[in-house]
């Protein structure tokens, strides 16, 4: 009978590993994410090899066969080894039996068979192996029906889910992350176990949780992941502020938007236009401070005054807790949240050049991203209303372009420097310099003078005169 090879094993690495395993007299397999991604037709640059023996020895032998100069990294404590082979990242490990002490992340590890190794993996679709043994080279080893589950688009644990999740509670996040990335369903029994074990996420390091969370946000439809996180009870543990967005209050027959669903719609909207994680995070956080700023005002209805200001402060608090980067990425998200109402406000009123210039000045080079966020923020059940807003929004975009071409305030550099002011009036550093610079900037923003050296110079002279300074 013809051998059934489901996976492309034509890459030379598979032959090298097979030969090395043969020399050592052990069985070796490619396993996990690589096999899954091959079957899904997704690109994958990491291959994990598992052998019934020493992963370290197999790595060494394989590297020798490829090229004596390959640098192998050994992680003796974990019994793993890794090297790069062209653009591939390859990792080797001996098959293990593994269990974890409850309440601790310290694994108790013993040598095991391939079956033991597959048993301790997270999902059936991640427990597939390709044999690299001589007599079965390229054959799939699929003890839990992983191939069928790929076809059925199902995430399900190989063992009792309570055991799989208890071994590593991060897998609850991973289940939701894979369901979101791949648009798969989580099997109901597996999902019930996530609900039951949600609290156990607390023993996992924040860095690992955040890595999964960021992957959910980078998926093609992140709302899927947020809905599953909410439904499972994980969201209120890992991101309580977002959970708080849920719900509608009614007063005197007036309700407000459910900010949970609104935010998810904004996030899905922006996802269609950008892969920038931080801009997507800005969508996640743009209304985060609506709950604490909510007020019902007679004659006005529900208001959320200042939610953009408080929200931008909360971004720092949330990023710090989530162990997100605290440099330029944080600043960018804060700026987006702080400014997110501004372009929309412009669509509601007469658009003046000075308002456009101020917006360009404050947003700087991030103006296009801000406009993208604000456009995504236009959500309503009323299709006509959305259409009307989007049209007015296009007008704002067009006018911003015109004003920028004319006045170049997007990367505003004061036309008159403090140095020049000091030289002109023969004065030392002091408050007058700040006053003159600020007045010139204001005059440019208001359109009283152009963003032009000559005009600004003349204004500096007359301002100096008013302040009792004379030209040297
Ligand atoms: N794995 C697991 N439990 C975890 C993490 C990983 O069982 N908490 C196993 C799975 O078999 C997984 C393999 O280790 O396929 C490799 O893990 P990793 O590289 O983190 O994930 P991938 O499945 O390769 O997917 P991705 O690259 O998208 O993270």
Short mmCIF file of C-alpha atoms and ligand atoms in Angstrom, two decimals:
data_model
loop_
_atom_site.label_atom_id
_atom_site.label_comp_id
_atom_site.label_asym_id
_atom_site.label_seq_id
_atom_site.Cartn_x
_atom_site.Cartn_y
_atom_site.Cartn_z
CA UNK A 1 0.00 0.00 0.00
CA UNK A 2 1.22 3.48 -0.79
CA UNK A 3 2.33 5.43 2.25
CA UNK A 4 0.06 8.35 3.11
CA UNK A 5 2.12 11.47 3.61
CA UNK A 6 -0.07 14.34 4.60
CA UNK A 7 2.62 16.85 5.37
CA UNK A 8 5.30 18.30 3.19
CA UNK A 9 8.56 16.99 4.64
CA UNK A 10 10.71 17.92 1.68
CA UNK A 11 12.71 20.50 3.64
CA UNK A 12 16.22 19.05 4.19
CA UNK A 13 15.97 19.58 7.98
CA UNK A 14 13.62 16.58 8.27
CA UNK A 15 16.13 14.26 6.58
CA UNK A 16 18.95 15.55 8.75
CA UNK A 17 16.97 14.95 11.94
CA UNK A 18 15.89 11.51 10.70
CA UNK A 19 19.50 10.52 9.91
CA UNK A 20 20.74 11.83 13.25
CA UNK A 21 18.00 9.93 15.12
CA UNK A 22 18.84 6.80 13.16
CA UNK A 23 22.52 7.12 14.11
CA UNK A 24 21.53 7.46 17.76
CA UNK A 25 19.08 4.58 17.49
CA UNK A 26 16.13 6.64 18.73
CA UNK A 27 12.73 7.71 17.36
CA UNK A 28 12.20 11.37 16.49
CA UNK A 29 9.16 13.39 15.48
CA UNK A 30 8.24 16.91 14.41
CA UNK A 31 5.46 17.97 16.74
CA UNK A 32 3.06 20.73 17.80
CA UNK A 33 2.44 24.09 16.15
CA UNK A 34 4.46 23.38 13.02
CA UNK A 35 2.39 20.31 12.12
CA UNK A 36 -0.86 22.17 12.86
CA UNK A 37 0.17 25.16 10.72
CA UNK A 38 1.27 22.92 7.83
CA UNK A 39 -2.15 21.29 7.77
CA UNK A 40 -3.81 24.69 7.92
CA UNK A 41 -1.58 26.09 5.19
CA UNK A 42 -0.32 28.80 7.55
CA UNK A 43 3.31 29.91 7.36
CA UNK A 44 5.43 28.75 10.30
CA UNK A 45 9.10 29.35 10.96
CA UNK A 46 9.48 27.36 14.20
CA UNK A 47 9.77 23.57 14.25
CA UNK A 48 9.76 21.56 17.46
CA UNK A 49 11.31 18.11 17.38
CA UNK A 50 10.69 15.57 20.08
CA UNK A 51 12.57 12.30 20.49
CA UNK A 52 12.34 9.31 22.75
CA UNK A 53 15.79 9.95 24.18
CA UNK A 54 18.00 12.99 24.69
CA UNK A 55 16.87 16.12 22.83
CA UNK A 56 20.26 17.66 23.46
CA UNK A 57 22.14 14.81 21.80
CA UNK A 58 19.75 14.81 18.86
CA UNK A 59 20.24 18.56 18.37
CA UNK A 60 24.01 18.18 18.47
CA UNK A 61 24.05 15.28 16.01
CA UNK A 62 21.64 17.04 13.63
CA UNK A 63 23.69 20.24 13.69
CA UNK A 64 26.86 18.27 12.86
CA UNK A 65 25.13 16.75 9.86
CA UNK A 66 24.04 20.12 8.51
CA UNK A 67 27.20 22.08 9.12
CA UNK A 68 29.91 21.73 11.74
CA UNK A 69 29.85 25.48 12.37
CA UNK A 70 26.21 25.76 13.47
CA UNK A 71 25.91 27.24 16.92
CA UNK A 72 23.64 25.17 19.13
CA UNK A 73 22.11 26.74 22.25
CA UNK A 74 21.66 24.28 25.10
CA UNK A 75 19.23 24.70 27.96
CA UNK A 76 20.43 21.83 30.12
CA UNK A 77 18.00 22.59 32.99
CA UNK A 78 15.08 22.09 30.64
CA UNK A 79 16.71 19.33 28.58
CA UNK A 80 16.18 21.35 25.40
CA UNK A 81 18.43 22.66 22.64
CA UNK A 82 17.85 25.08 19.80
CA UNK A 83 19.57 26.38 16.69
CA UNK A 84 18.81 28.34 13.57
CA UNK A 85 18.77 26.58 10.22
CA UNK A 86 18.47 29.22 7.50
CA UNK A 87 15.30 31.10 8.32
CA UNK A 88 13.97 28.26 10.49
CA UNK A 89 14.15 28.18 14.26
CA UNK A 90 14.44 24.54 15.36
CA UNK A 91 14.06 23.22 18.88
CA UNK A 92 14.71 19.75 20.30
CA UNK A 93 13.39 18.10 23.41
CA UNK A 94 13.20 14.59 24.81
CA UNK A 95 9.67 13.17 25.19
CA UNK A 96 8.45 13.81 28.69
CA UNK A 97 5.86 12.88 31.17
CA UNK A 98 5.04 16.00 33.03
CA UNK A 99 2.75 17.10 35.76
CA UNK A 100 2.60 20.19 37.89
CA UNK A 101 2.20 20.67 41.60
CA UNK A 102 -1.08 22.45 42.23
CA UNK A 103 -0.45 26.06 43.24
CA UNK A 104 3.00 26.13 41.74
CA UNK A 105 4.30 26.35 38.21
CA UNK A 106 7.17 23.97 38.95
CA UNK A 107 6.84 20.95 36.69
CA UNK A 108 7.70 17.47 37.87
CA UNK A 109 9.31 15.93 34.80
CA UNK A 110 10.23 12.36 33.92
CA UNK A 111 11.33 10.78 30.64
CA UNK A 112 8.40 9.42 28.69
CA UNK A 113 7.13 8.00 25.41
CA UNK A 114 5.76 9.92 22.44
CA UNK A 115 2.28 9.14 23.74
CA UNK A 116 3.13 10.64 27.16
CA UNK A 117 4.41 13.73 25.39
CA UNK A 118 1.30 14.12 23.27
CA UNK A 119 -0.90 13.59 26.33
CA UNK A 120 0.59 16.56 28.10
CA UNK A 121 -0.01 19.01 25.26
CA UNK A 122 -2.72 21.65 25.34
CA UNK A 123 -5.11 20.90 22.47
CA UNK A 124 -5.64 18.01 20.08
CA UNK A 125 -4.72 20.24 17.15
CA UNK A 126 -1.38 20.96 18.86
CA UNK A 127 -0.68 17.34 19.73
CA UNK A 128 -0.04 16.10 16.18
CA UNK A 129 3.33 14.56 15.35
CA UNK A 130 5.10 13.55 12.13
CA UNK A 131 7.25 10.48 12.36
CA UNK A 132 10.85 10.78 11.18
CA UNK A 133 11.66 7.10 11.72
CA UNK A 134 13.02 5.12 8.78
CA UNK A 135 10.00 2.87 8.24
CA UNK A 136 7.33 5.52 8.77
CA UNK A 137 9.01 8.74 7.58
CA UNK A 138 6.45 11.50 7.04
CA UNK A 139 3.51 9.67 8.61
CA UNK A 140 1.20 11.51 10.91
CA UNK A 141 0.69 10.34 14.51
CA UNK A 142 -2.70 11.66 15.60
CA UNK A 143 -3.93 9.87 18.72
CA UNK A 144 -6.67 12.37 19.64
CA UNK A 145 -8.31 13.15 16.30
CA UNK A 146 -6.51 16.45 15.84
CA UNK A 147 -6.84 16.30 12.05
CA UNK A 148 -10.60 15.88 12.31
CA UNK A 149 -10.75 18.75 14.81
CA UNK A 150 -8.85 20.99 12.41
CA UNK A 151 -11.46 20.22 9.78
CA UNK A 152 -14.30 20.78 12.27
CA UNK A 153 -12.60 23.97 13.50
CA UNK A 154 -12.65 22.77 17.07
CA UNK A 155 -10.45 23.55 20.07
CA UNK A 156 -10.55 20.65 22.52
CA UNK A 157 -8.09 19.31 25.08
CA UNK A 158 -6.59 15.83 24.62
CA UNK A 159 -7.25 14.85 28.24
CA UNK A 160 -9.91 15.81 30.76
CA UNK A 161 -9.81 19.63 30.42
CA UNK A 162 -9.61 20.11 34.19
CA UNK A 163 -6.27 18.28 34.12
CA UNK A 164 -4.94 20.08 31.03
CA UNK A 165 -5.85 23.53 32.41
CA UNK A 166 -4.69 22.73 35.89
CA UNK A 167 -1.29 21.67 34.49
CA UNK A 168 -0.92 25.11 32.92
CA UNK A 169 -3.76 27.62 33.40
CA UNK A 170 -2.34 29.85 30.65
CA UNK A 171 -3.88 27.30 28.30
CA UNK A 172 -7.28 28.86 29.04
CA UNK A 173 -6.03 32.05 27.41
CA UNK A 174 -4.43 30.02 24.64
CA UNK A 175 -7.74 28.28 23.88
CA UNK A 176 -9.38 31.66 23.43
CA UNK A 177 -6.42 33.02 21.49
CA UNK A 178 -6.46 30.10 19.02
CA UNK A 179 -10.26 30.30 18.67
CA UNK A 180 -9.87 33.99 17.82
CA UNK A 181 -6.89 33.68 15.47
CA UNK A 182 -8.25 30.66 13.61
CA UNK A 183 -11.98 31.39 13.92
CA UNK A 184 -12.50 28.03 15.65
CA UNK A 185 -15.08 27.01 18.28
CA UNK A 186 -14.05 25.91 21.73
CA UNK A 187 -15.68 22.58 22.54
CA UNK A 188 -18.43 23.18 25.17
CA UNK A 189 -16.94 20.75 27.72
CA UNK A 190 -13.53 22.39 27.33
CA UNK A 191 -15.15 25.84 27.65
CA UNK A 192 -17.03 24.84 30.82
CA UNK A 193 -13.69 23.83 32.30
CA UNK A 194 -12.31 27.31 31.52
CA UNK A 195 -15.27 28.80 33.40
CA UNK A 196 -14.60 26.49 36.36
CA UNK A 197 -10.85 27.12 36.42
CA UNK A 198 -10.79 30.82 35.50
CA UNK A 199 -9.47 31.91 38.93
CA UNK A 200 -6.39 29.72 38.40
CA UNK A 201 -5.11 32.27 35.87
CA UNK A 202 -3.87 34.16 38.91
CA UNK A 203 -0.86 31.84 39.27
CA UNK A 204 0.37 32.75 35.77
CA UNK A 205 2.89 35.54 35.22
CA UNK A 206 1.48 38.76 33.79
CA UNK A 207 3.98 38.68 30.91
CA UNK A 208 2.61 35.38 29.61
CA UNK A 209 -1.00 36.55 29.97
CA UNK A 210 -0.24 39.80 28.16
CA UNK A 211 1.48 37.97 25.30
CA UNK A 212 -1.69 35.97 24.67
CA UNK A 213 -3.87 39.05 25.09
CA UNK A 214 -1.83 40.97 22.52
CA UNK A 215 -2.20 38.06 20.10
CA UNK A 216 -5.98 38.21 20.56
CA UNK A 217 -5.91 41.94 19.82
CA UNK A 218 -3.82 41.30 16.70
CA UNK A 219 -6.24 38.65 15.37
CA UNK A 220 -8.49 39.32 12.36
CA UNK A 221 -11.60 39.80 14.56
CA UNK A 222 -10.49 40.52 18.12
CA UNK A 223 -14.06 40.89 19.45
CA UNK A 224 -14.41 37.10 19.27
CA UNK A 225 -11.68 36.78 21.90
CA UNK A 226 -13.08 39.50 24.17
CA UNK A 227 -16.53 37.90 24.10
CA UNK A 228 -15.04 34.53 25.04
CA UNK A 229 -12.91 36.10 27.77
CA UNK A 230 -16.02 37.76 29.18
CA UNK A 231 -18.18 34.68 28.93
CA UNK A 232 -15.54 32.49 30.61
CA UNK A 233 -15.04 34.84 33.56
CA UNK A 234 -11.40 35.54 32.64
CA UNK A 235 -11.97 39.13 31.55
CA UNK A 236 -13.03 40.40 34.96
CA UNK A 237 -9.85 38.92 36.44
CA UNK A 238 -7.30 40.06 33.85
CA UNK A 239 -8.93 43.32 32.72
CA UNK A 240 -11.58 44.49 35.21
CA UNK A 241 -11.81 47.99 33.72
CA UNK A 242 -12.97 46.53 30.43
CA UNK A 243 -15.55 44.34 32.15
CA UNK A 244 -16.93 47.51 33.77
CA UNK A 245 -17.82 48.89 30.33
CA UNK A 246 -20.58 46.32 30.07
CA UNK A 247 -24.18 47.23 30.71
CA UNK A 248 -26.69 49.98 30.12
CA UNK A 249 -28.28 52.19 32.73
CA UNK A 250 -31.70 53.70 32.20
CA UNK A 251 -32.95 56.90 33.75
CA UNK A 252 -36.24 58.56 32.90
CA UNK A 253 -36.56 56.21 29.95
CA UNK A 254 -33.19 57.18 28.53
CA UNK A 255 -30.39 54.66 28.12
CA UNK A 256 -26.84 55.07 26.82
CA UNK A 257 -24.75 52.95 24.47
CA UNK A 258 -23.40 49.73 25.95
CA UNK A 259 -19.75 50.74 25.92
CA UNK A 260 -18.53 47.15 26.02
CA UNK A 261 -20.14 46.26 22.70
CA UNK A 262 -19.44 49.70 21.25
CA UNK A 263 -15.72 49.37 22.04
CA UNK A 264 -15.60 45.91 20.49
CA UNK A 265 -17.17 47.29 17.34
CA UNK A 266 -14.60 50.10 17.23
CA UNK A 267 -11.82 47.56 17.69
CA UNK A 268 -13.13 45.33 14.89
CA UNK A 269 -13.57 48.41 12.69
CA UNK A 270 -10.00 49.60 13.15
CA UNK A 271 -8.64 46.08 12.71
CA UNK A 272 -9.72 46.24 9.06
CA UNK A 273 -7.40 49.21 8.51
CA UNK A 274 -4.35 48.62 10.69
CA UNK A 275 -2.09 45.90 12.06
CA UNK A 276 -0.50 48.31 14.49
CA UNK A 277 -0.93 46.74 17.93
CA UNK A 278 -0.79 50.09 19.71
CA UNK A 279 -3.40 51.71 17.55
CA UNK A 280 -5.60 48.69 18.22
CA UNK A 281 -4.88 49.15 21.93
CA UNK A 282 -5.98 52.77 21.60
CA UNK A 283 -9.30 51.46 20.26
CA UNK A 284 -9.56 49.08 23.24
CA UNK A 285 -8.94 51.90 25.70
CA UNK A 286 -10.55 54.95 24.09
CA UNK A 287 -13.68 54.87 26.29
CA UNK A 288 -12.20 53.00 29.25
CA UNK A 289 -12.98 55.83 31.70
CA UNK A 290 -16.62 56.19 30.69
CA UNK A 291 -17.99 54.27 33.69
CA UNK A 292 -16.41 56.51 36.36
CA UNK A 293 -17.28 59.76 34.51
CA UNK A 294 -20.89 58.84 33.75
CA UNK A 295 -23.58 61.30 34.86
CA UNK A 296 -27.18 61.90 33.97
CA UNK A 297 -27.71 65.61 33.36
CA UNK A 298 -31.26 66.98 33.09
CA UNK A 299 -31.92 68.30 29.60
CA UNK A 300 -28.71 66.73 28.27
CA UNK A 301 -29.08 63.04 29.04
CA UNK A 302 -26.13 60.77 29.79
CA UNK A 303 -22.74 62.49 29.78
CA UNK A 304 -19.17 61.25 30.17
CA UNK A 305 -17.36 64.57 30.56
CA UNK A 306 -13.61 64.26 30.85
CA UNK A 307 -13.49 60.54 30.08
CA UNK A 308 -10.73 61.18 27.54
CA UNK A 309 -8.57 62.93 30.16
CA UNK A 310 -9.10 60.33 32.89
CA UNK A 311 -8.86 57.58 30.26
CA UNK A 312 -5.42 58.69 29.13
CA UNK A 313 -4.27 58.56 32.78
CA UNK A 314 -5.70 55.08 33.16
CA UNK A 315 -3.75 53.92 30.12
CA UNK A 316 -0.53 54.31 32.14
CA UNK A 317 -2.00 52.46 35.12
CA UNK A 318 -3.26 49.61 32.94
CA UNK A 319 -0.07 49.36 30.86
CA UNK A 320 2.04 49.23 34.01
CA UNK A 321 -0.10 46.48 35.53
CA UNK A 322 -0.15 44.51 32.27
CA UNK A 323 3.62 44.80 31.88
CA UNK A 324 3.23 46.47 28.51
CA UNK A 325 6.07 48.70 27.26
CA UNK A 326 6.12 52.05 29.06
CA UNK A 327 8.00 54.13 26.47
CA UNK A 328 6.86 55.51 23.12
CA UNK A 329 4.07 52.90 22.84
CA UNK A 330 2.44 54.06 26.07
CA UNK A 331 2.79 57.73 25.11
CA UNK A 332 1.18 57.04 21.74
CA UNK A 333 -1.82 55.21 23.22
CA UNK A 334 -2.27 57.96 25.83
CA UNK A 335 -2.21 60.62 23.15
CA UNK A 336 -4.77 58.78 21.03
CA UNK A 337 -7.13 58.35 23.99
CA UNK A 338 -6.67 61.98 25.04
CA UNK A 339 -7.42 63.34 21.57
CA UNK A 340 -10.02 60.83 20.39
CA UNK A 341 -13.00 63.21 20.67
CA UNK A 342 -11.43 66.07 18.78
CA UNK A 343 -11.95 65.13 15.12
CA UNK A 344 -15.53 64.03 15.85
CA UNK A 345 -16.20 67.33 17.60
CA UNK A 346 -15.11 69.05 14.41
CA UNK A 347 -17.79 67.26 12.39
CA UNK A 348 -20.48 68.68 14.67
CA UNK A 349 -19.61 72.35 14.37
CA UNK A 350 -18.59 74.89 11.78
CA UNK A 351 -15.05 73.84 10.83
CA UNK A 352 -12.67 76.73 11.33
CA UNK A 353 -9.09 76.75 10.10
CA UNK A 354 -7.86 77.58 13.57
CA UNK A 355 -9.53 74.47 15.06
CA UNK A 356 -7.94 72.38 12.30
CA UNK A 357 -4.53 73.94 12.92
CA UNK A 358 -4.77 73.25 16.66
CA UNK A 359 -5.66 69.63 16.01
CA UNK A 360 -2.74 69.24 13.58
CA UNK A 361 -0.43 70.90 16.09
CA UNK A 362 -1.44 68.58 18.93
CA UNK A 363 -1.60 65.34 16.96
CA UNK A 364 1.58 66.01 14.96
CA UNK A 365 2.69 63.04 12.91
CA UNK A 366 0.08 60.83 14.56
CA UNK A 367 -2.79 62.69 12.90
CA UNK A 368 -3.51 59.95 10.34
CA UNK A 369 -3.70 57.30 13.06
CA UNK A 370 -5.95 59.55 15.15
CA UNK A 371 -8.26 60.03 12.18
CA UNK A 372 -8.33 56.26 11.70
CA UNK A 373 -9.33 55.75 15.34
CA UNK A 374 -12.04 58.39 15.14
CA UNK A 375 -13.48 57.00 11.97
CA UNK A 376 -13.65 53.56 13.59
CA UNK A 377 -15.42 55.20 16.55
CA UNK A 378 -18.41 56.12 14.40
CA UNK A 379 -20.83 53.34 15.28
CA UNK A 380 -24.59 53.43 15.35
CA UNK A 381 -27.42 51.06 14.55
CA UNK A 382 -28.79 53.78 12.30
CA UNK A 383 -27.02 53.26 8.96
CA UNK A 384 -28.02 56.70 7.61
CA UNK A 385 -26.54 58.38 10.65
CA UNK A 386 -23.25 56.54 10.18
CA UNK A 387 -23.21 57.49 6.51
CA UNK A 388 -23.84 61.16 7.25
CA UNK A 389 -21.09 61.24 9.90
CA UNK A 390 -18.62 59.52 7.61
CA UNK A 391 -19.31 62.06 4.87
CA UNK A 392 -18.71 64.97 7.25
CA UNK A 393 -15.63 63.17 8.51
CA UNK A 394 -14.26 63.04 4.96
CA UNK A 395 -14.72 66.81 4.78
CA UNK A 396 -12.65 67.20 7.96
CA UNK A 397 -9.96 65.00 6.43
CA UNK A 398 -9.90 67.05 3.25
CA UNK A 399 -9.74 70.34 5.14
CA UNK A 400 -6.94 69.07 7.36
CA UNK A 401 -4.99 68.33 4.22
CA UNK A 402 -5.60 71.81 2.81
CA UNK A 403 -4.65 73.56 6.04
CA UNK A 404 -1.51 71.45 6.41
CA UNK A 405 -0.42 72.23 2.86
CA UNK A 406 -0.94 75.92 3.53
CA UNK A 407 0.34 76.31 7.09
CA UNK A 408 2.61 73.32 7.80
CA UNK A 409 1.69 73.08 11.50
CA UNK A 410 1.73 69.28 11.70
CA UNK A 411 5.37 69.30 12.80
CA UNK A 412 5.27 72.76 14.22
CA UNK A 413 8.68 74.30 14.82
CA UNK A 414 8.49 77.83 16.26
CA UNK A 415 9.60 80.21 13.47
CA UNK A 416 11.31 82.36 16.11
CA UNK A 417 13.67 80.67 18.53
CA UNK A 418 14.30 81.66 22.15
CA UNK A 419 17.92 82.23 21.14
CA UNK A 420 16.89 84.84 18.55
CA UNK A 421 14.62 86.63 21.04
CA UNK A 422 17.49 86.89 23.55
CA UNK A 423 19.93 88.13 20.90
CA UNK A 424 17.47 90.65 19.44
CA UNK A 425 16.68 92.31 22.77
CA UNK A 426 19.99 91.56 24.49
CA UNK A 427 18.29 89.76 27.39
CA UNK A 428 19.12 86.72 29.48
CA UNK A 429 16.82 83.69 29.75
CA UNK A 430 13.60 84.70 31.50
CA UNK A 431 9.80 84.67 31.36
CA UNK A 432 9.59 87.19 28.46
CA UNK A 433 10.96 84.56 26.07
CA UNK A 434 8.19 82.12 26.91
CA UNK A 435 5.53 84.82 26.63
CA UNK A 436 6.71 85.95 23.17
CA UNK A 437 7.00 82.40 21.83
CA UNK A 438 3.55 81.43 23.13
CA UNK A 439 1.89 84.57 21.68
CA UNK A 440 3.46 83.94 18.28
CA UNK A 441 2.31 80.31 18.33
CA UNK A 442 -1.22 81.40 19.32
CA UNK A 443 -1.29 84.00 16.53
CA UNK A 444 -0.31 81.33 13.99
CA UNK A 445 -2.93 78.91 15.30
CA UNK A 446 -5.59 81.63 15.19
CA UNK A 447 -4.54 82.61 11.68
CA UNK A 448 -3.62 86.16 12.70
CA UNK A 449 -0.21 85.69 11.11
CA UNK A 450 1.14 83.00 8.78
CA UNK A 451 3.63 80.37 9.91
CA UNK A 452 6.35 82.49 8.37
CA UNK A 453 9.66 83.90 9.63
CA UNK A 454 9.18 87.51 8.42
CA UNK A 455 5.70 87.87 9.90
CA UNK A 456 6.72 86.19 13.15
CA UNK A 457 9.83 88.43 13.38
CA UNK A 458 7.71 91.58 13.07
CA UNK A 459 5.35 90.30 15.72
CA UNK A 460 8.28 89.55 18.03
CA UNK A 461 9.46 93.17 17.74
CA UNK A 462 6.07 94.60 18.59
CA UNK A 463 5.56 92.15 21.48
CA UNK A 464 9.02 93.06 22.82
CA UNK A 465 8.08 96.71 22.71
CA UNK A 466 4.91 96.05 24.71
CA UNK A 467 7.02 94.25 27.31
CA UNK A 468 9.34 97.25 27.56
CA UNK A 469 12.21 95.65 25.62
CA UNK A 470 14.16 97.42 22.92
CA UNK A 471 16.06 96.05 19.98
CA UNK A 472 19.82 95.98 20.43
N1 LIG B 1 2.16 23.85 24.43
C1 LIG B 1 1.33 23.37 25.43
N2 LIG B 1 0.94 24.19 26.45
C2 LIG B 1 1.35 25.48 26.49
C3 LIG B 1 2.19 25.98 25.49
C4 LIG B 1 2.58 25.13 24.47
O1 LIG B 1 0.93 22.22 25.39
N3 LIG B 1 0.97 26.26 27.48
C5 LIG B 1 2.61 22.92 23.36
C6 LIG B 1 1.64 22.80 22.20
O2 LIG B 1 1.74 21.50 21.71
C7 LIG B 1 2.19 23.80 21.19
C8 LIG B 1 3.69 23.65 21.41
O3 LIG B 1 3.83 23.39 22.80
O4 LIG B 1 1.82 23.48 19.89
C9 LIG B 1 4.50 24.87 21.00
O5 LIG B 1 4.07 25.98 21.74
P1 LIG B 1 4.16 27.47 21.23
O6 LIG B 1 5.38 27.63 20.40
O7 LIG B 1 3.94 28.37 22.39
O8 LIG B 1 2.85 27.64 20.39
P2 LIG B 1 2.43 27.19 18.96
O9 LIG B 1 1.40 26.11 19.11
O10 LIG B 1 3.60 26.87 18.12
O11 LIG B 1 1.64 28.43 18.40
P3 LIG B 1 2.16 29.95 18.26
O12 LIG B 1 3.46 29.91 17.54
O13 LIG B 1 1.05 30.58 17.51
O14 LIG B 1 2.28 30.48 19.66
#
